[in-house]
Coordinates of C-alpha atoms in Angstrom, one line a residue:
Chain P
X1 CA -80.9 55.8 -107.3
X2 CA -77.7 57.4 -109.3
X3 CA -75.4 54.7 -108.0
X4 CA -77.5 51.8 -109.9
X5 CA -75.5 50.6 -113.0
X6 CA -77.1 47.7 -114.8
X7 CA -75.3 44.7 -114.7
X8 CA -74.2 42.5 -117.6
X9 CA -75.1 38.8 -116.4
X10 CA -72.9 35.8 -117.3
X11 CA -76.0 33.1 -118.5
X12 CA -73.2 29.9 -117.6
X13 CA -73.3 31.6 -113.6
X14 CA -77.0 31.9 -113.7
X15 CA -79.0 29.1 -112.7
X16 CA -82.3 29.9 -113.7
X17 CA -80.2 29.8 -117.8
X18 CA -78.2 27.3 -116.8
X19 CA -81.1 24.7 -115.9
X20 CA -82.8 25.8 -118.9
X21 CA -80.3 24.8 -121.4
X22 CA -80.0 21.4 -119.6
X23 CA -83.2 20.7 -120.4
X24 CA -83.3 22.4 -123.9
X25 CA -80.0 20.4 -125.3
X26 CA -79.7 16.9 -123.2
X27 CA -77.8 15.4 -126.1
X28 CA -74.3 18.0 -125.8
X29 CA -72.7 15.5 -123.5
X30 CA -70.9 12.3 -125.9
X31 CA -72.6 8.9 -125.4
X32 CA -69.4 7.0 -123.2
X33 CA -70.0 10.0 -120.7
X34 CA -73.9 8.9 -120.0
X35 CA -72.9 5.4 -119.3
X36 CA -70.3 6.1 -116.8
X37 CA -73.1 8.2 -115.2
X38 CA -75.6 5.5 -115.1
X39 CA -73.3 3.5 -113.4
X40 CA -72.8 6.5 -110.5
X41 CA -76.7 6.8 -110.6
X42 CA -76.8 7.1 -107.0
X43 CA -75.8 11.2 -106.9
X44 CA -77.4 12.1 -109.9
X45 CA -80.6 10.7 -109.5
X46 CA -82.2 14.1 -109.8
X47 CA -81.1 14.2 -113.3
X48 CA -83.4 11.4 -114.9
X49 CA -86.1 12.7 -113.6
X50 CA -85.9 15.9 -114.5
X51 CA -85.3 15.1 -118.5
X52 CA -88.5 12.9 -118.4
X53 CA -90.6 15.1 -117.1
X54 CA -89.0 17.9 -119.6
X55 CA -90.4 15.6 -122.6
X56 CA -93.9 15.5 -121.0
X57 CA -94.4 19.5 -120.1
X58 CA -92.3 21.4 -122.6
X59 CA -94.6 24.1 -121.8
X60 CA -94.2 25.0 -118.7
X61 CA -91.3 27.7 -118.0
X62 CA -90.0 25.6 -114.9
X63 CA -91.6 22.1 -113.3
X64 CA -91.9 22.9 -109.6
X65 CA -93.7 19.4 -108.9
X66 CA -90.1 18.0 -109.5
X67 CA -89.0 20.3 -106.5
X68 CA -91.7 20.0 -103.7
X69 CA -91.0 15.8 -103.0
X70 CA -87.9 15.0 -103.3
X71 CA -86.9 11.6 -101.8
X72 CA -84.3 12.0 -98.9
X73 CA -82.3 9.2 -97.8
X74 CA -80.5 9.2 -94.9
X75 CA -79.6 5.4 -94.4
X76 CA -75.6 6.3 -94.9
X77 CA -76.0 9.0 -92.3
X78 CA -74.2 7.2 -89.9
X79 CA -71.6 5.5 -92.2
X80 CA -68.5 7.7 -91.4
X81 CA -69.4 7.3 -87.5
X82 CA -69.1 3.8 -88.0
X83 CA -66.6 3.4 -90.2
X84 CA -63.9 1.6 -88.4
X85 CA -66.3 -0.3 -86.3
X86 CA -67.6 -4.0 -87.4
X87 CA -72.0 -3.7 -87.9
X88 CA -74.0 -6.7 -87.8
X89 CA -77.9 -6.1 -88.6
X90 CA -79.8 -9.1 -87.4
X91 CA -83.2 -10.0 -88.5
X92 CA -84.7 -11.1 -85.1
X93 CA -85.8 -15.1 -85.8
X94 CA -87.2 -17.0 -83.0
X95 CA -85.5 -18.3 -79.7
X96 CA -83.9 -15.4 -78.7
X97 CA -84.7 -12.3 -76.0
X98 CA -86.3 -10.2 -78.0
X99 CA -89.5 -11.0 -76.0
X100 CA -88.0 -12.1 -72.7
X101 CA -89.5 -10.8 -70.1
X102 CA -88.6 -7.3 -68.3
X103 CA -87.8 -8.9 -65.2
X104 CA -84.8 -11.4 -66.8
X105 CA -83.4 -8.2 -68.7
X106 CA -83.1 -6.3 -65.3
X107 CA -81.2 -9.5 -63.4
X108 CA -79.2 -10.2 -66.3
X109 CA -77.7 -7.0 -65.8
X110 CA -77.8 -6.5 -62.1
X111 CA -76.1 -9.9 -62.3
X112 CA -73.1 -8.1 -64.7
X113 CA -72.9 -5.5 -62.0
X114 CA -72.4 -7.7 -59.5
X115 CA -69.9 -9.6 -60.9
X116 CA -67.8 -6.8 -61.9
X117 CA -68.2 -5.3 -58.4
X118 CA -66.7 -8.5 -57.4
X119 CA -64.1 -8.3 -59.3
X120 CA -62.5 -5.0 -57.5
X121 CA -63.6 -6.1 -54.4
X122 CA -61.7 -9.4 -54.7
X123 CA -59.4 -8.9 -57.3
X124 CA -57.8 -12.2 -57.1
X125 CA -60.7 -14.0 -58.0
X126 CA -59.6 -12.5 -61.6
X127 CA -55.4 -13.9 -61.3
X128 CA -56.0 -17.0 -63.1
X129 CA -58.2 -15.5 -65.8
X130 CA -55.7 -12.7 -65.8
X131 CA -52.7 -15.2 -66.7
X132 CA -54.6 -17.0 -69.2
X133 CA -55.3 -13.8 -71.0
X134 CA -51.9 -12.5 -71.1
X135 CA -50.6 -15.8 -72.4
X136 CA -53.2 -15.5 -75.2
X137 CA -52.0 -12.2 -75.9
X138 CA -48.7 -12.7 -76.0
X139 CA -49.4 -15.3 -78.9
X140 CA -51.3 -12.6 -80.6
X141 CA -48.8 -10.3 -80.4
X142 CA -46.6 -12.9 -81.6
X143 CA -48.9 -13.4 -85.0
X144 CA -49.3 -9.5 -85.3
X145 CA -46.0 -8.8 -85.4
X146 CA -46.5 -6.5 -82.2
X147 CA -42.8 -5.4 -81.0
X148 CA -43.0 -6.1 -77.0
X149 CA -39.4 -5.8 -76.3
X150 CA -39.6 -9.6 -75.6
X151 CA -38.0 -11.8 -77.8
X152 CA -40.4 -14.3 -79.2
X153 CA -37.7 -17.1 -79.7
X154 CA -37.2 -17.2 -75.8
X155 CA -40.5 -17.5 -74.7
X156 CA -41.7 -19.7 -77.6
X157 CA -41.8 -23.9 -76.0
X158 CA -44.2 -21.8 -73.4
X159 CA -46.7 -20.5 -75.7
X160 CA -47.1 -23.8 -77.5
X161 CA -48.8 -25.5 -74.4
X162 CA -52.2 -24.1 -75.0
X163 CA -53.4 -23.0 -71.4
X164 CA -56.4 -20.9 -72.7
X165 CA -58.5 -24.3 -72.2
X166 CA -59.0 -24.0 -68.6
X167 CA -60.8 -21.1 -68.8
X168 CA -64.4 -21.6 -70.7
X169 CA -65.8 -18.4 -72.8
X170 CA -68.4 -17.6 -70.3
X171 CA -66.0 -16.1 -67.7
X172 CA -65.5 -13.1 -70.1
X173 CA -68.6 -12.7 -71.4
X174 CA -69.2 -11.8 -67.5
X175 CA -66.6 -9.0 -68.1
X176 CA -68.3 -7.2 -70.6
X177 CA -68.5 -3.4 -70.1
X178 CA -71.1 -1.3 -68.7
X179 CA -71.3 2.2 -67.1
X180 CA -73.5 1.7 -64.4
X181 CA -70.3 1.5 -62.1
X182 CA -68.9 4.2 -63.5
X183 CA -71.8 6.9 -63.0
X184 CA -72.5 5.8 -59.8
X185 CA -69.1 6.0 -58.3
X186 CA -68.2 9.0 -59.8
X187 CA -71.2 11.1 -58.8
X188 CA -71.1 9.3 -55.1
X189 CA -67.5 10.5 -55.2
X190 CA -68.2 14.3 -56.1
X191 CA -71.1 14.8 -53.4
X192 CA -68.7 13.3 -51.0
X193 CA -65.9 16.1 -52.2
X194 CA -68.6 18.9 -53.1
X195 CA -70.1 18.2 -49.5
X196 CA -66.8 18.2 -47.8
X197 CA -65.7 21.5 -49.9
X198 CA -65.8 24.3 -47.0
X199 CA -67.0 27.1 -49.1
X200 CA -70.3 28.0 -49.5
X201 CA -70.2 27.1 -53.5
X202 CA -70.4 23.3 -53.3
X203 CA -73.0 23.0 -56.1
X204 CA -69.7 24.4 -58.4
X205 CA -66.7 22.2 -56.9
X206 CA -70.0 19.2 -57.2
X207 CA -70.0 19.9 -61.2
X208 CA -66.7 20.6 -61.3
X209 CA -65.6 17.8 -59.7
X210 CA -68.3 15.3 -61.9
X211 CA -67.1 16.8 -64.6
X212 CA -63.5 16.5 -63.9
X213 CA -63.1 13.1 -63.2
X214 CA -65.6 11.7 -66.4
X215 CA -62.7 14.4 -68.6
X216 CA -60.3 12.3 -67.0
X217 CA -61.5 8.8 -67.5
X218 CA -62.2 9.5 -70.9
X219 CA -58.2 10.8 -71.1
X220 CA -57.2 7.5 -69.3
X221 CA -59.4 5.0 -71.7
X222 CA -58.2 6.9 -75.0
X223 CA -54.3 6.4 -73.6
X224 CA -55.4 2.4 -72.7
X225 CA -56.9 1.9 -76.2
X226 CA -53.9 3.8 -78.0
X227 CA -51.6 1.4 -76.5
X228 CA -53.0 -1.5 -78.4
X229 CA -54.1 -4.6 -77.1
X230 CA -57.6 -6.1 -77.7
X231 CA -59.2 -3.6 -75.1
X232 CA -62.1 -1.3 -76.5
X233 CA -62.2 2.6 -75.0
X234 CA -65.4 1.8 -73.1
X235 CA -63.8 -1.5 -71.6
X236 CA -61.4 1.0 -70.4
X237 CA -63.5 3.4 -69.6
X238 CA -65.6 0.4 -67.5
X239 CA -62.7 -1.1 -65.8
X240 CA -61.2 1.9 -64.7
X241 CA -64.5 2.8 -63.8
X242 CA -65.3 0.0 -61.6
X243 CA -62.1 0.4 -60.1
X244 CA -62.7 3.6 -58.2
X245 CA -65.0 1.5 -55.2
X246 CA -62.4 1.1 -52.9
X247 CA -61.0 4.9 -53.1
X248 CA -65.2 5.6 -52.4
X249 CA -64.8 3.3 -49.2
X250 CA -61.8 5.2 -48.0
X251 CA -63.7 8.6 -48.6
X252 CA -66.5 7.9 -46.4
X253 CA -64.7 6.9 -43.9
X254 CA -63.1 10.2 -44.1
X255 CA -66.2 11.9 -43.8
X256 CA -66.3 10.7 -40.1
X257 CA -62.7 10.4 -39.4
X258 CA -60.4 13.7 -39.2
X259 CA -57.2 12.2 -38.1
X260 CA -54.5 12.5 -40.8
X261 CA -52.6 10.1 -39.4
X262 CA -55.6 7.2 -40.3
X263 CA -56.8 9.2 -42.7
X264 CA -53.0 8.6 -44.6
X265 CA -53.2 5.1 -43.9
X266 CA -56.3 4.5 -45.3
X267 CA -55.3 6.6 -48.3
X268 CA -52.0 4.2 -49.2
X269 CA -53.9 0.9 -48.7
X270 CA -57.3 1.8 -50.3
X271 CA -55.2 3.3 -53.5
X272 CA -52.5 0.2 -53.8
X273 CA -56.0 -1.5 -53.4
X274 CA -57.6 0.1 -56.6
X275 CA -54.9 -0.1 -58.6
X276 CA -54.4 -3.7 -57.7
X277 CA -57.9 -4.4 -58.9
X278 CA -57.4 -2.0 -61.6
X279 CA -54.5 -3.7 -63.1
X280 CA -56.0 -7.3 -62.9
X281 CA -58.9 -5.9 -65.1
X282 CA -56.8 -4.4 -67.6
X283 CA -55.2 -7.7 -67.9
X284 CA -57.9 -9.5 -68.5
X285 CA -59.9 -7.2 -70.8
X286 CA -56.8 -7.0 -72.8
X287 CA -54.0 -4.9 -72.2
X288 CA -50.4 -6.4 -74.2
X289 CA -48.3 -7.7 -71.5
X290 CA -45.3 -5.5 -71.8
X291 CA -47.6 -2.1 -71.4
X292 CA -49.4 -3.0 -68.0
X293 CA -46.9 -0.4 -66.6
X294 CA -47.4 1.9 -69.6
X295 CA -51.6 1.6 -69.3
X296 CA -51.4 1.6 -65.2
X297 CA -49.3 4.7 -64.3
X298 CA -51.9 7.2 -65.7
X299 CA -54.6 5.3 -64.0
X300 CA -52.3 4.8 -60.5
X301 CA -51.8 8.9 -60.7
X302 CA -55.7 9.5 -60.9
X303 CA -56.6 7.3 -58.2
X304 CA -53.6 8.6 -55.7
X305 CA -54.9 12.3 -56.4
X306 CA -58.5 11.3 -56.3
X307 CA -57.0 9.8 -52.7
X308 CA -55.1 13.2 -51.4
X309 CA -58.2 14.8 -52.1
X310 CA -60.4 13.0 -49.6
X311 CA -57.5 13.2 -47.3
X312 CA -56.5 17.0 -46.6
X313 CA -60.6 18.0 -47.0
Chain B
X1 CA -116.5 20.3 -73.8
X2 CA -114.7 19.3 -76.9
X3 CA -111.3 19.6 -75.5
X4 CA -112.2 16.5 -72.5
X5 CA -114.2 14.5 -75.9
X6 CA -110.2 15.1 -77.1
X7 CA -108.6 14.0 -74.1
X8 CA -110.7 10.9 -73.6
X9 CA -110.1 10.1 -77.2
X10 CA -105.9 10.6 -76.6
X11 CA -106.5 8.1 -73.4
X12 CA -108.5 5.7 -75.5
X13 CA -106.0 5.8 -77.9
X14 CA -103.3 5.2 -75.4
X15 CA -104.6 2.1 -73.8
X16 CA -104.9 0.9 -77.2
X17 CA -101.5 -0.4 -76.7
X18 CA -100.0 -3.8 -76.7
X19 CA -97.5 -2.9 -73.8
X20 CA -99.8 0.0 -71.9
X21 CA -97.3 -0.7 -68.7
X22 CA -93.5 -0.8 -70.8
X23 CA -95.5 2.6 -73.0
X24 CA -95.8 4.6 -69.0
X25 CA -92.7 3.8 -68.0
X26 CA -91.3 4.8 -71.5
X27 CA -93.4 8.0 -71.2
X28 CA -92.7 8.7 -67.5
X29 CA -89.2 8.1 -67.6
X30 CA -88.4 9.8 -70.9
X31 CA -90.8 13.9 -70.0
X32 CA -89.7 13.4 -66.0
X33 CA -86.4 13.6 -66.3
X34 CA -86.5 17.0 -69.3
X35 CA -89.5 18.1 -66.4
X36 CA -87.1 17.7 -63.1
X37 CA -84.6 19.3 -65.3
X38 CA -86.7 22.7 -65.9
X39 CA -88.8 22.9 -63.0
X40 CA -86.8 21.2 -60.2
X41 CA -85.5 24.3 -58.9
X42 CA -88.5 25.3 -57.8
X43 CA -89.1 22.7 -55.7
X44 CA -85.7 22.8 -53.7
X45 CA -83.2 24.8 -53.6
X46 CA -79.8 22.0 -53.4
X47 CA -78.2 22.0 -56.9
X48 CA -76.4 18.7 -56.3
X49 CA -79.6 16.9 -55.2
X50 CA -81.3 18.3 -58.7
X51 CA -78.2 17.7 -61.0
X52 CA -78.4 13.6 -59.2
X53 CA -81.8 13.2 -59.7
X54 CA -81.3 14.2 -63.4
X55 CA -78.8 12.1 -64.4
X56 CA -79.9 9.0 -62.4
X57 CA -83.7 9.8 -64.5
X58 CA -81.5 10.2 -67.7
X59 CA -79.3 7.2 -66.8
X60 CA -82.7 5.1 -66.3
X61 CA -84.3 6.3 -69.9
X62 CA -81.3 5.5 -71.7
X63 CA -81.2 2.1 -70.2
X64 CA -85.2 1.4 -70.4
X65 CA -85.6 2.8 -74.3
X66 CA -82.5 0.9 -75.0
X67 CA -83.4 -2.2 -73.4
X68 CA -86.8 -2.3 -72.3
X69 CA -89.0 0.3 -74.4
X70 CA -87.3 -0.3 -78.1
X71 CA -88.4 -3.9 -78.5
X72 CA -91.2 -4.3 -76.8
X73 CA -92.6 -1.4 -78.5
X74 CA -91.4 -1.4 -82.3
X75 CA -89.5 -4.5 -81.9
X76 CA -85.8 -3.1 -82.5
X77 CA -83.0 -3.6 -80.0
X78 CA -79.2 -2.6 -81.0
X79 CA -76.1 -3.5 -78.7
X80 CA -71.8 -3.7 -78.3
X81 CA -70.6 -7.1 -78.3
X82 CA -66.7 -7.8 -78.1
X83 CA -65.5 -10.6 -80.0
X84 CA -63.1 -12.8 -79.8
X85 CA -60.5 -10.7 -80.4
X86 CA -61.9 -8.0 -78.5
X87 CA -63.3 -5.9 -81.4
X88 CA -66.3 -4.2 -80.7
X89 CA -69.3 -4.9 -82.9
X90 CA -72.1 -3.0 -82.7
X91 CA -75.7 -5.1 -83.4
X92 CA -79.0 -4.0 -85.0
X93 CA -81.3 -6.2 -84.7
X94 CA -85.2 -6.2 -86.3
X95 CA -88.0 -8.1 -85.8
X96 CA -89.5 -10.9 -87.8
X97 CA -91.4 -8.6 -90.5
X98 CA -94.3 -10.9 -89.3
X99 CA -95.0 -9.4 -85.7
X100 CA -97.7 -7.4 -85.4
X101 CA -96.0 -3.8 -84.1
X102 CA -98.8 -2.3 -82.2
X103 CA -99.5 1.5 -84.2
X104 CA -100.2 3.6 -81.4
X105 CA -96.9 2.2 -79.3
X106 CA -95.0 2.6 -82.4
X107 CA -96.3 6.4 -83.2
X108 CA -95.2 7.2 -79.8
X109 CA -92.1 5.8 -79.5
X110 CA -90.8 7.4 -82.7
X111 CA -92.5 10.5 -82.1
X112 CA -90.8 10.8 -78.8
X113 CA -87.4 9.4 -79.3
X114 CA -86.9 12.0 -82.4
X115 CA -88.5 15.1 -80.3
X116 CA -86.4 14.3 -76.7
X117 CA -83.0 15.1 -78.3
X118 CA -84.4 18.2 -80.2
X119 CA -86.0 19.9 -77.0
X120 CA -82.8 19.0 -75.5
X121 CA -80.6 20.9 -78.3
X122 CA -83.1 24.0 -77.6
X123 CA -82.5 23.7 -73.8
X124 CA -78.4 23.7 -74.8
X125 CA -79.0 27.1 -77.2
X126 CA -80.9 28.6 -74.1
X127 CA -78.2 27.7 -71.3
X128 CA -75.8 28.9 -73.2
X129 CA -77.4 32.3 -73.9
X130 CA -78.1 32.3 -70.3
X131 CA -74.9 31.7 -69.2
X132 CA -75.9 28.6 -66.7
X133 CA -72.7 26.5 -67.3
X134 CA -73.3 24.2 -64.6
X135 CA -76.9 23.4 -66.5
X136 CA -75.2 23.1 -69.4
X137 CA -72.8 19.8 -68.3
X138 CA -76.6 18.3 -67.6
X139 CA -78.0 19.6 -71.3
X140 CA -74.6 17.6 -72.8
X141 CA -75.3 14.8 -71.1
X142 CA -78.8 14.6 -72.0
X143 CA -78.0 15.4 -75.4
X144 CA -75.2 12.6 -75.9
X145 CA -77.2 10.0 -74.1
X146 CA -80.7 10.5 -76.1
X147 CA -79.2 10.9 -79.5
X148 CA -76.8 7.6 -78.5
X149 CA -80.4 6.0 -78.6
X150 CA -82.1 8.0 -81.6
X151 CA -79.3 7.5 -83.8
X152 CA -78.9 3.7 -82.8
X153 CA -82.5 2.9 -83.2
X154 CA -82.8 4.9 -86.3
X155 CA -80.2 2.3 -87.7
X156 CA -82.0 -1.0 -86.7
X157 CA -84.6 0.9 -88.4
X158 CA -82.5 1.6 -91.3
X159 CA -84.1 5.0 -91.1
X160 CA -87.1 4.3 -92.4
X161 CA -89.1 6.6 -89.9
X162 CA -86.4 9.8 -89.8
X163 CA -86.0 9.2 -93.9
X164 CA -90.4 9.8 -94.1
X165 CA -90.1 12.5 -91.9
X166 CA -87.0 14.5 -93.3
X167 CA -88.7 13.9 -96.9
X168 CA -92.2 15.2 -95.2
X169 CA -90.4 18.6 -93.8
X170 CA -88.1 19.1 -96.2
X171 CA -91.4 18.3 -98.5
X172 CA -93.2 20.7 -96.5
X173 CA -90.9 23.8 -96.0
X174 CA -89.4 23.7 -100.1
X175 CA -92.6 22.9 -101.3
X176 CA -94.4 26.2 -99.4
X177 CA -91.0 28.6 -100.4
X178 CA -91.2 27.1 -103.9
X179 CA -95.1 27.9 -104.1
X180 CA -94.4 31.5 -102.7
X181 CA -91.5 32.3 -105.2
X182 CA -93.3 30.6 -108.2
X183 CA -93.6 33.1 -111.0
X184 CA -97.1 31.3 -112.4
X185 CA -98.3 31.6 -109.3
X186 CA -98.1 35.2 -109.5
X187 CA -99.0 35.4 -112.8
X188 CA -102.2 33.3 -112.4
X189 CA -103.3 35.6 -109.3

């Protein structure tokens, strides 16, 4: 009780005051100053609101009714996330899917799947595509002012004859990027390790494992985007993705096979296999020509230690 | 007595609905996969086969409220395009302000799509309090993949439905602290 000392109070810092003397004395602030504030009205839309009611109650101490609704808007909430991305809102008018049947969404996107699939299974199904892309690329680099390390002068009477007609629009659309293949891969690939594992904690080298290589993927796509090109990070993220089926073939078959003699041949021609596919993809989906080498050594390591690891389990 | 009069009515109410068969699977989907999540443990013991069936019944939601639920139901669908020159656009699209959305499959649908990520926040606080790191890589990817959705759809609605309900609980909560603290109150008492 004897350590209380009263306290002198500063009425600018206190709000109760300082709200008061808004309302009491609206006119302090000079004429230009209101008009650049109408023109911000967005922030200070409180402020309005509170004089008017101030003329109709001068009464009342404080106007609490003010307080209890205020209007939130959170439409910009999502501005910054979206910030470097292109938006398109569409107002829905007739003729399009939005009341297509369940049935034609499902094989629309099994269909994708499939494709993809085929893709890395046969990977040279994708070489002509693949050259047409990289020729279109190199004339975008060209008009971007991208430095290759190729001399534009040199390769110039080639890029005029425009090959990218042989191709039709459709055969990329095809190629657009999911994570179906992804998901399923990865978590087929991390029972197969966690299963193998010979201590008694698989459920841990299982999560670890999942975790691991979706940590890793993430790494690879980030490193393919940064490189430039026209690829997104979940094209990346998708292609690399995709590319992981033949490195799941050769790890079953290691489930059943124990010789490391087979076991290391499988390893060498199921990983030149996925990084065959891998690379085709990335050169389609848009990777500059000069950085194949750049974007594909990451991905090559992955898959090659991915590969030991179904071999010495 | 009164509480089957109150479930008959909730089952009425439910096959109200325009889409009763795209609202179960919306339903089933979306509480199966939070219910294998916190009671499948005590149906087996295997980890792995648990932590699978999760993300496979999370996998499935995200691609049946994204695909299936969101425009069937409220009529909104948003996707990722790549153009041209392989930027990524994202679209929102909106229905023709002339379909009839169906009340009872839009309540639903907003009333579960803004309460999945929230219970999954709250199972993230607890795992982390309880240490269960291996839960928690599930919680995260329950988290990312529902709010994807709650956030994108929130955006095709231009936030109509999360701006009503901050205003209502902000509303709510300032309004009962401001009535509490009020000075006339206290006075008029």
């Amino acid at each position: 009780m004897s350590g209380w000392k009263p306290v002198s109070v500063d009425p600018n810092e206190a709000d109760d005051f300082d709200l008061g003397q808004d309302l009491i004395e609206p006119d302090v602030e000079p004429p230009q100053s209101t008009s650049a504030k109408a023109k911000t009205s967005q922030p200070t839309q409180q402020n309005p609101q509170l004089a008017s009611s101030s003329d109709h109650n001068n009464n009342s101490f404080f106007n609490f009714t003010s307080f209890t609704a205020p209007k939130i808007d959170l439409s910009n909430t999502l501005n910054p996330i979206l910030q470097k991305e292109q938006v398109k809102e569409l107002r829905f008018s007739g003729g399009d899917t939005l009341d297509e049947p369940v049935w034609k969404t499902l094989q629309r996107d099994i269909h994708s799947i499939g494709i993809k699939l085929f893709s890395v299974i046969w990977p040279a199904s994708l070489s002509k595509l693949a050259k047409v892309q990289q020729h279109n690329l190199l004339i975008y680099a060209r008009n971007t002012g991208v430095n290759l390390g190729i001399n534009y002068d040199e390769v110039t009477n080639n890029l005029e004859n425009d090959i990218s007609s042989t191709i039709d629009d459709s055969d990329l659309k095809k190629l657009d990027w999911d994570l179906w293949g992804p998901l399923v891969f990865i978590l087929l690939f991390s029972v197969i390790v966690g299963v193998l594992s010979p201590t008694t904690s698989n459920s841990v080298v299982f999560s670890g494992v999942f975790t691991l290589i979706w940590v890793t993927f993430a790494i690879i796509a980030i490193n393919i985007q940064l490189l430039g090109g026209t690829i997104s990070f979940f094209s990346a993220l998708s292609t690399t993705g995709y590319a992981l089926f033949p490195l799941l073939i050769s790890a079953t078959v290691s489930i059943f096979v124990k010789l490391f003699l087979v076991r290391f041949l499988l390893f060498v021609v199921f990983v030149s296999w996925s990084i065959y596919a891998a690379t085709l993809n990335l050169k389609v989906n848009g990777v500059l020509p000069g950085r194949i080498f750049l974007a594909i050594y990451p991905v090559g390591l992955v898959y090659a230690t991915l590969g030991w690891l179904c071999v010495i389990t | 007595m009164s509480e089957q009069q109150q479930e008959r009515t909730l089952f009425q109410r439910l096959s109200e609905s325009s889409h009763p068969i795209a609202l179960i699977f919306f339903l089933g989907i979306r509480i199966s996969s939070l219910l294998a999540y916190l009671f499948g443990l005590l149906f087996t013991k295997n980890f792995i086969l648990l932590f699978i069936t999760v993300i496979l019944l999370l996998a499935a939601d995200f691609w049946n409220v994204k695909n299936i639920s969101g425009r069937l139901l409220v009529g909104l669908r948003w996707w990722n395009e790549t153009d041209q020159n392989g930027d990524s656009i994202w679209v929102f699209e909106t229905a023709d302000p002339n379909r009839y959305i169906n009340p009872i499959d839009s309540k639903v649908f907003w009333i579960l799509l803004y309460s999945t990520p929230a219970l999954w926040i709250a199972l993230a606080i607890f795992a982390v309090l309880k240490f269960e790191f291996l839960s928690l890589i599930l919680v995260i990817i329950a988290i990312s993949l529902t709010l994807t959705n709650t956030l994108a759809f929130s955006k095709c609605d231009k936030f109509g439905k999360a701006n009503n309900i901050a205003t209502d609980m902000f509303g709510r909560v300032s309004g009962g602290l401001l009535n509490r603290i009020n000075p006339l109150n206290f006075l008029n008492r």
